[in-house]
Short mmCIF file of C-alpha atoms in Angstrom, two decimals:
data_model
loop_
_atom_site.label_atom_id
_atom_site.label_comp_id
_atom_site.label_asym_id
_atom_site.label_seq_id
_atom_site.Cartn_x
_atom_site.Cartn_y
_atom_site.Cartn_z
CA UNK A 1 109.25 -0.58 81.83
CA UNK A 2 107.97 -1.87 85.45
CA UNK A 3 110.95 0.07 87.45
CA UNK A 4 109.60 2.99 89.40
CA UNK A 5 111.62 5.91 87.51
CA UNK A 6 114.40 8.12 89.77
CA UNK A 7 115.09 11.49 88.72
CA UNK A 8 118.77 12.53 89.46
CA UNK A 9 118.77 14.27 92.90
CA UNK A 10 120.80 17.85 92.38
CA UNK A 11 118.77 20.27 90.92
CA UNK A 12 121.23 23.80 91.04
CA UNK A 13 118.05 25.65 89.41
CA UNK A 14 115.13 24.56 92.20
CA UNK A 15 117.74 25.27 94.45
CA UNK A 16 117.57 28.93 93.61
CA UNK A 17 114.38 29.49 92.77
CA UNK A 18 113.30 27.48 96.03
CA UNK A 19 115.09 29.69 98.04
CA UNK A 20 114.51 33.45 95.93
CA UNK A 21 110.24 31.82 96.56
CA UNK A 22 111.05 31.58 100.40
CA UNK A 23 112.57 34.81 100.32
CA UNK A 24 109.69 36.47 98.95
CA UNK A 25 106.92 34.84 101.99
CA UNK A 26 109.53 36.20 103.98
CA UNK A 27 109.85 40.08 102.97
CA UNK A 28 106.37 40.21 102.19
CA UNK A 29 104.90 38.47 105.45
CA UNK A 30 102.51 36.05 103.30
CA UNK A 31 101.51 33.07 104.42
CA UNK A 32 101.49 30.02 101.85
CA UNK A 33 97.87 29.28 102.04
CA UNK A 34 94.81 30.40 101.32
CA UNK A 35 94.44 34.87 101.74
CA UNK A 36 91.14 36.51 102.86
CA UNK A 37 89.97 36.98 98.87
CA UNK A 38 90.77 33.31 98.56
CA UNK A 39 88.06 32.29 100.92
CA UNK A 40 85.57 34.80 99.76
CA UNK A 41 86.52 33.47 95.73
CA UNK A 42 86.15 30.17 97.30
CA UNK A 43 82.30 30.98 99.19
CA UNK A 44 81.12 32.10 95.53
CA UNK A 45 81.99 29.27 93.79
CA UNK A 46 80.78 27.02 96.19
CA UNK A 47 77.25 28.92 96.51
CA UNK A 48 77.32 29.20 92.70
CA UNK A 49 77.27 25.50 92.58
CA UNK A 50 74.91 24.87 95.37
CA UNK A 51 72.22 27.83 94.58
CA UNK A 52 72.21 26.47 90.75
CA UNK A 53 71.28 23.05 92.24
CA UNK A 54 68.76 23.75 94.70
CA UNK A 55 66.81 26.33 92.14
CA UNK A 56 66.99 22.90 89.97
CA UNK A 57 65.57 20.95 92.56
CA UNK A 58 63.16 23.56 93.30
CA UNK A 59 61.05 22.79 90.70
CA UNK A 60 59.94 26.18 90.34
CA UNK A 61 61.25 27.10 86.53
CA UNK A 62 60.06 25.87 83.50
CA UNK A 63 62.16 23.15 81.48
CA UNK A 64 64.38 25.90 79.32
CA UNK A 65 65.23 27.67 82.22
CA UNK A 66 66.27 24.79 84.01
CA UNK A 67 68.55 23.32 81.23
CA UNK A 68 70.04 26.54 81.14
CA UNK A 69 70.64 26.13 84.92
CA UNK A 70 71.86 22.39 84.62
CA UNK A 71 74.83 23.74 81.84
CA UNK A 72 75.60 26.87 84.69
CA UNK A 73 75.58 24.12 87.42
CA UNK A 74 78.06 22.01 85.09
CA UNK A 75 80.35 25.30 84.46
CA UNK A 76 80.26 25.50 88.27
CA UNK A 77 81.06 22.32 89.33
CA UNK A 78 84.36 22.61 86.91
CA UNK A 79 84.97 25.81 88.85
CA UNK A 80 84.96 24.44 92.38
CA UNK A 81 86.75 21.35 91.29
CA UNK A 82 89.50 24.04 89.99
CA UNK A 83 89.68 26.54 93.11
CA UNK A 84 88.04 24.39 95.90
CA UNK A 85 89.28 20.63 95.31
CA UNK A 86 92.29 21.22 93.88
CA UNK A 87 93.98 23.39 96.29
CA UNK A 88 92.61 20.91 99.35
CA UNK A 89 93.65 17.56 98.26
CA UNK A 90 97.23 18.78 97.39
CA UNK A 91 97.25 20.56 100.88
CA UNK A 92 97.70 24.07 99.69
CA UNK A 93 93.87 25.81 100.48
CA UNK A 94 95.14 25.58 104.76
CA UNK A 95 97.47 25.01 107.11
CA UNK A 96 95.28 22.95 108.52
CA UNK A 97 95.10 19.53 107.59
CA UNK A 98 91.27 19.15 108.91
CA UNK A 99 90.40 22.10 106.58
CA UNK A 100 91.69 20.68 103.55
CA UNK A 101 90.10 17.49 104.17
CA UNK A 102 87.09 18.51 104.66
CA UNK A 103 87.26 21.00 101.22
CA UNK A 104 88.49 18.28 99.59
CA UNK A 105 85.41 15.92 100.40
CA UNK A 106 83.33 18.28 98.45
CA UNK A 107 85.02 16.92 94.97
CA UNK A 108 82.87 14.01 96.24
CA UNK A 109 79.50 16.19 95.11
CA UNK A 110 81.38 16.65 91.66
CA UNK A 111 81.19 13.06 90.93
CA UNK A 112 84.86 12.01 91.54
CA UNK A 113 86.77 10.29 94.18
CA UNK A 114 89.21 12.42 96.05
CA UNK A 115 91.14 9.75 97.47
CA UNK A 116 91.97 8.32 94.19
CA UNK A 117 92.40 11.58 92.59
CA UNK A 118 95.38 11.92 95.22
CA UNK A 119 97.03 9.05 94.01
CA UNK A 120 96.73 9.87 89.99
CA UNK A 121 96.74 13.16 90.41
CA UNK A 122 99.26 14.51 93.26
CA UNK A 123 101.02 11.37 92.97
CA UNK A 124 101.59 9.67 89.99
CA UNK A 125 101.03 12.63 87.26
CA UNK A 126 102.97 15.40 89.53
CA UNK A 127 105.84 13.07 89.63
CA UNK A 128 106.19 10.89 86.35
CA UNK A 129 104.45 14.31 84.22
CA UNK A 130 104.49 13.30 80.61
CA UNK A 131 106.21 10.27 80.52
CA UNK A 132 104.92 7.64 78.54
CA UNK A 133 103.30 4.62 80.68
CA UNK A 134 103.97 6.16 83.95
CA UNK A 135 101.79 9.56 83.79
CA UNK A 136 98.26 8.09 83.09
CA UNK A 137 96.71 11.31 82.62
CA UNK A 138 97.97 10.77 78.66
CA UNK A 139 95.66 8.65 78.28
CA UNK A 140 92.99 10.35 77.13
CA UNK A 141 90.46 8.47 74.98
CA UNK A 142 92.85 5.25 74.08
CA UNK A 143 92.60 4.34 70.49
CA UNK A 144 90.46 7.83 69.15
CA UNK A 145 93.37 10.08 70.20
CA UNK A 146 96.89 10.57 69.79
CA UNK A 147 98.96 12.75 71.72
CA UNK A 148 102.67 11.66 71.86
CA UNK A 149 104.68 9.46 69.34
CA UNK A 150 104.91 5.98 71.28
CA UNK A 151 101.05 5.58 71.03
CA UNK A 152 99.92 3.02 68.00
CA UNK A 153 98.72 4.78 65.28
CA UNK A 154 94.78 4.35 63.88
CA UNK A 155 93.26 5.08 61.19
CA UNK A 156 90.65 7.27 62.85
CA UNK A 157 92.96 9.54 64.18
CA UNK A 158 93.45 11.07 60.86
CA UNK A 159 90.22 13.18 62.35
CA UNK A 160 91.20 13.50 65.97
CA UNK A 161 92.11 17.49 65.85
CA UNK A 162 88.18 17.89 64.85
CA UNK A 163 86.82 15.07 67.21
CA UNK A 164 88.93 15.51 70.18
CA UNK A 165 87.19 18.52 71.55
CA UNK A 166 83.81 16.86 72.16
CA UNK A 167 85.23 14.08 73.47
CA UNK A 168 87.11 16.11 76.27
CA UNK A 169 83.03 16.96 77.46
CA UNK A 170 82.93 13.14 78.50
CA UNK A 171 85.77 13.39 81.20
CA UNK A 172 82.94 14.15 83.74
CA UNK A 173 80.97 11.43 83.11
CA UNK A 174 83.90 8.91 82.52
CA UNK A 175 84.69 10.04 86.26
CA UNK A 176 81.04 9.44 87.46
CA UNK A 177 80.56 5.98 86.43
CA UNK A 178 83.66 4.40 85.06
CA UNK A 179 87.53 6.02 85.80
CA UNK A 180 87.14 5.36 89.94
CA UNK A 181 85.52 2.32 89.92
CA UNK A 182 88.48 1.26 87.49
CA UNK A 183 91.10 2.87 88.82
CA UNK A 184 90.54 1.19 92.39
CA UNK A 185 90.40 -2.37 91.32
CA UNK A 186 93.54 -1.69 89.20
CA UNK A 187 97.02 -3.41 90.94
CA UNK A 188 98.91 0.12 89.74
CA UNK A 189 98.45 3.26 88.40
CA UNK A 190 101.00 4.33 86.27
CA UNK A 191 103.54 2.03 87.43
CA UNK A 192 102.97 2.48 90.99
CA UNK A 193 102.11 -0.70 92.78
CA UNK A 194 98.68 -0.05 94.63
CA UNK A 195 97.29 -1.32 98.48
CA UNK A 196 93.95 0.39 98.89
CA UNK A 197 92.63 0.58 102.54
CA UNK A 198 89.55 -1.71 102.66
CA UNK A 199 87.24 1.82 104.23
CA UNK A 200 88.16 3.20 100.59
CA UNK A 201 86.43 0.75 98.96
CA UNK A 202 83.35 1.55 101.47
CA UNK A 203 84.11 5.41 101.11
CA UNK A 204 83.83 5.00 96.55
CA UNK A 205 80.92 2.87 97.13
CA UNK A 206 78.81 5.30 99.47
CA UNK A 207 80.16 8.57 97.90
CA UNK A 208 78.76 7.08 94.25
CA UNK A 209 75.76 6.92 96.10
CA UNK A 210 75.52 9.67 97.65
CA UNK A 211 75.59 11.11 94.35
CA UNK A 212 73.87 9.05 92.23
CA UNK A 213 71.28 9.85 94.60
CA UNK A 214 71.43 13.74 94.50
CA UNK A 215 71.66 13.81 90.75
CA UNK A 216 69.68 11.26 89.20
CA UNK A 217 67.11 9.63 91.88
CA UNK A 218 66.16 13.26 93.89
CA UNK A 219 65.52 14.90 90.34
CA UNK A 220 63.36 11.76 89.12
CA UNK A 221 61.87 12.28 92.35
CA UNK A 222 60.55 15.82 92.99
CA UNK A 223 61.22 17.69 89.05
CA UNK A 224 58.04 17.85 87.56
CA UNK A 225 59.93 16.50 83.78
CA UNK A 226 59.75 13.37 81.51
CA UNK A 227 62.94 11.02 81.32
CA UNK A 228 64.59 12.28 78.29
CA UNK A 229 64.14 16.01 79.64
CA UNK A 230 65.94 14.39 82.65
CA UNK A 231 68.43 12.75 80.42
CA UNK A 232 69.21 15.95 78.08
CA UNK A 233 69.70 18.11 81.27
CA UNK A 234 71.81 15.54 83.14
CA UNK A 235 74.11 15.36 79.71
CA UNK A 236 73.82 18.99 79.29
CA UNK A 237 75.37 19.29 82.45
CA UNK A 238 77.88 16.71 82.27
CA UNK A 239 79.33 18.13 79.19
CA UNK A 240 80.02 21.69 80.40
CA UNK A 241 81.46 20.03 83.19
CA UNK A 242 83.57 17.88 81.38
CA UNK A 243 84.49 20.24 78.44
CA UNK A 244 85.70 23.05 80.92
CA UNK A 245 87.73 20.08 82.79
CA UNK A 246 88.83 18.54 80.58
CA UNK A 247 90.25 21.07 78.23
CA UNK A 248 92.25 23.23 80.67
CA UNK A 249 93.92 19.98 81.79
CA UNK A 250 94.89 19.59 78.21
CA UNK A 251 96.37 22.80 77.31
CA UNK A 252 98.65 22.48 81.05
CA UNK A 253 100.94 19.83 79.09
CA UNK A 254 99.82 18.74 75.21
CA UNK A 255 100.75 22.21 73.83
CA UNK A 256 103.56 22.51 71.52
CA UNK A 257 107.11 22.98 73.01
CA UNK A 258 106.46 20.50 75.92
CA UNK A 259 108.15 17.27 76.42
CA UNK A 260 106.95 13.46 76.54
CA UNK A 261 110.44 12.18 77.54
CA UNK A 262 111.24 8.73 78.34
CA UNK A 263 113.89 7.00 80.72
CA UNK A 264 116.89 5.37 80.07
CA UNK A 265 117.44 1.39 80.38
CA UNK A 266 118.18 1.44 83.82
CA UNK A 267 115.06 3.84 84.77
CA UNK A 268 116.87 6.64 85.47
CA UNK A 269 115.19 10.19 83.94
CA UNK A 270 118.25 11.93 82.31
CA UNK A 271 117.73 15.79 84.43
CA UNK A 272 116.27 16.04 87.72
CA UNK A 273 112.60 16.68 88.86
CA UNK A 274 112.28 20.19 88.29
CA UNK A 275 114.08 20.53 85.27
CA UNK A 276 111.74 17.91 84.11
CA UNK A 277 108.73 19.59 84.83
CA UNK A 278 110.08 22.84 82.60
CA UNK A 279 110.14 21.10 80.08
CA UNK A 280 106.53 18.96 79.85
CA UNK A 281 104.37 22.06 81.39
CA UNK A 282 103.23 24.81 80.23
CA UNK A 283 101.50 28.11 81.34
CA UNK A 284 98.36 30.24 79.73
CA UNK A 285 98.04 33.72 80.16
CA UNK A 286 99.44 33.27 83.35
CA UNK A 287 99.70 37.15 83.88
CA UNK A 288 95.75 37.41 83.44
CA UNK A 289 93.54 38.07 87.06
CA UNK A 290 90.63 36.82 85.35
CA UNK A 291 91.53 33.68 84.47
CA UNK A 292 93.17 32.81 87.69
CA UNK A 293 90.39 33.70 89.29
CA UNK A 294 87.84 30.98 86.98
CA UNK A 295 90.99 28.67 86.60
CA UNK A 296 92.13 28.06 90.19
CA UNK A 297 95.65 28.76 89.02
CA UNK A 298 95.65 26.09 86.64
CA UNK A 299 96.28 28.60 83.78
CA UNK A 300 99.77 28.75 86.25
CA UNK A 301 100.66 25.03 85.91
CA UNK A 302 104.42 25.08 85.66
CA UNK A 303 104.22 26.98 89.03
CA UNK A 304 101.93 25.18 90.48
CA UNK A 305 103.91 22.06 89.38
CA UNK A 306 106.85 23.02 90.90
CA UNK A 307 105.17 24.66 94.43
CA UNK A 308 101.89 22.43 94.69
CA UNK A 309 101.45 22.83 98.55
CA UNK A 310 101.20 26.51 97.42
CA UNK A 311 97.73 28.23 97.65
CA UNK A 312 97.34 28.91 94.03
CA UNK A 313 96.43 33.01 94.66
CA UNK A 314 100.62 33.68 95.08
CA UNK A 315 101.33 31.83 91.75
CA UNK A 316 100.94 35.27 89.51
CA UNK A 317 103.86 37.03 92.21
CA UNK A 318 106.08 33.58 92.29
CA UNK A 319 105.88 32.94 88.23
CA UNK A 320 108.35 36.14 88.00
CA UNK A 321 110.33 34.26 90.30
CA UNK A 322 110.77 31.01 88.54
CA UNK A 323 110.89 32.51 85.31
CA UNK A 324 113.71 34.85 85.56
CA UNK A 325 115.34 31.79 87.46
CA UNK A 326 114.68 29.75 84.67
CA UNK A 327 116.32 31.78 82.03
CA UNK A 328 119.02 32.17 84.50
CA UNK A 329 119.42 28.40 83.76
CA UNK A 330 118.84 27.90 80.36
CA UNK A 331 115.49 26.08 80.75
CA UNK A 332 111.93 26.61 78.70
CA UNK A 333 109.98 28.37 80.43
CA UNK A 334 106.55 27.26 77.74
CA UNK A 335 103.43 29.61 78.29
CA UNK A 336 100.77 31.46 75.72
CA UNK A 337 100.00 34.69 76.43
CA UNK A 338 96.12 34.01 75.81
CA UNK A 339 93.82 31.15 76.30
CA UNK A 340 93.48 31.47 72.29
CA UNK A 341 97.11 30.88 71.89
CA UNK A 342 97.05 27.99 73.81
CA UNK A 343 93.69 26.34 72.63
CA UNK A 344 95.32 26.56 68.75
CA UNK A 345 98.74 25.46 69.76
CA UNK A 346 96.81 22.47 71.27
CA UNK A 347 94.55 22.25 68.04
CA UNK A 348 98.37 22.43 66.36
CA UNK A 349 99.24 19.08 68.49
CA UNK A 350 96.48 17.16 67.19
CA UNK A 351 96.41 18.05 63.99
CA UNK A 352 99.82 17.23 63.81
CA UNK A 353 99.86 13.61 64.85
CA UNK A 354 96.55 13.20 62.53
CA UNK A 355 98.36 13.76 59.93
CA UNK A 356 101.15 11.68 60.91
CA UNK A 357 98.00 8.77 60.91
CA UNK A 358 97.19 9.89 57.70
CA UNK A 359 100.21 9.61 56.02
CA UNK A 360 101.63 6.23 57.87
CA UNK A 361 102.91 3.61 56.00
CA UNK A 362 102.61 1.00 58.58
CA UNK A 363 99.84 -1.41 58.74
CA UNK A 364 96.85 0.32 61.32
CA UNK A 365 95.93 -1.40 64.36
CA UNK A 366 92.05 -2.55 64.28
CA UNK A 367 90.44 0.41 64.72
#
């Protein structure tokens, strides 16, 4: 389908739980954005990223220690990504719009494109969530795994729900040398026609760079270490990067309960847009200080879904809100009460469809 999908415009329940949210910034004299521990949450992180790095670059530790500092830089990085990034390019860390983009330009030190993470991210995937060929964030791995019944079926997927979780370590790296470059050359994303500015191009080109530079030519450079130590560290830290990534995205929306709906002939979605995200997002101990303060809220997703130009701190006071107004409605209101819960109800997911490869009767695609 090449129509750009509309979701029907009344929506009773967003309504109500738009106004009950309002209500609450009113009686309790919050502000939207970013609160005083938000700042301070946001100073660690950041240090924690850039004191693991310059220790690195130091030279001053022996090779162990420093691969142990290269996987706590990697945790990092997914950390500010989560509470930094996240919040900025979606416009919910400050009022201010110079703020946010200059937050947001630090996702540029992470390896990944900002400016095209607005368009995939805040764009396309907040908008067509779930829905086959429009939310590109399904495709994870094309070909080695299977996630939602409309993709072709291989015979290698009969293993995905054991090989799926190492692969989810190589989003960071995809993201450093192959999804921006890719996704900027591309006509659409999703289904979303594309113009890029022509200073974009510039701005991929000399943020690569930049870190290319920081990462693998500085270390070559000053760390006293032989090219495979480089290499091993470089991985190492790619891989907790991309594992913590690239698994909490998973377990927002490929958990069991949650939708992967698709539109009618004439492009029309058959509820509206919040109604629609209820049903293909899903929280994680949601409930659980601890992990919103590691997660950046993304443990919150349905609220954050439905409120992203929210700071993500006020997303444990507003998920009360939305989810008494959602069984007010009659809608699913999906969320584990641990991180456990949620990783095996993801494991559940795969497993399922490898089976389903495993017990196909059709003829396999080439593998």
């Amino acid at each position: 389908m090449n129509k750009r999908l509309k979701f029907h415009a009344k929506s009773p329940f967003f309504s109500t739980v738009k106004l009950r949210v309002d209500q609450y910034f009113e009686q309790t004299d919050k502000h939207r954005h970013a609160s005083s521990a938000m700042w301070l949450k946001a100073a660690f992180f950041l240090f924690g990223f850039l004191g693991c790095y310059a220790i690195i670059i130091s030279n001053t530790l022996p090779a162990l220690a420093m691969l142990g500092l290269a996987v706590l830089l990697g945790v990092f990085s997914a950390f500010v990504g989560f509470n930094i990034c996240h919040d900025a390019i979606h416009g919910s860390f400050s009022g201010n719009r110079h703020i946010n983009k200059a937050l947001s330009m630090v996702f540029n030190l992470l390896g990944a494109s900002p400016y095209i993470w607005n368009i995939s991210h805040n764009g396309v995937h907040h908008t067509f969530t779930n829905i086959p060929g429009h939310d590109e964030d399904l495709v994870v791995a094309p070909g080695l795994i299977r996630i939602e019944q409309d993709d072709p079926k291989r015979k290698i997927q009969r293993y995905q729900h054991w090989y799926a979780f190492p692969l989810y370590g190589l989003a960071s790296l995809s993201w450093v040398f192959r999804k921006d470059f890719m996704k900027i050359f591309q006509h659409k994303i999703g289904q979303v026609a594309l113009r890029h500015p022509k200073k974009e191009y510039f701005n991929l080109f000399a943020s690569k760079a930049l870190y290319y530079f920081l990462f693998i030519a500085l270390p070559f450079i000053i760390l006293d270490i032989t090219w495979w130590q480089f290499l091993i560290g470089f991985l190492a830290m790619h891989l907790a990067q991309g594992f913590t990534m690239g698994l909490v995205f998973q377990l927002a929306h490929v958990v069991e309960g949650t939708d992967f709906p698709a539109a009618n002939p004439t492009g029309t979605m058959e509820e509206a847009w919040a109604e629609h995200q209820m049903r293909t997002t899903a929280n994680f101990c949601s409930q659980n200080r601890t992990a919103a303060f590691f997660l950046g809220g993304l443990n919150s997703q349905i609220e954050h879904h439905l409120f992203p130009k929210i700071c993500h701190v006020h997303y444990r006071a507003i998920g009360k809100i939305v989810k008494q107004a959602a069984k007010e409605y009659g809608l699913p209101y999906i969320e584990s009460q641990t991180f456990g819960d949620a990783l095996q109800s993801h494991y559940r997911v795969l497993k399922k469809f490898a089976l389903e490869a495993k017990s196909a009767k059709v003829q396999y695609q080439a593998s």
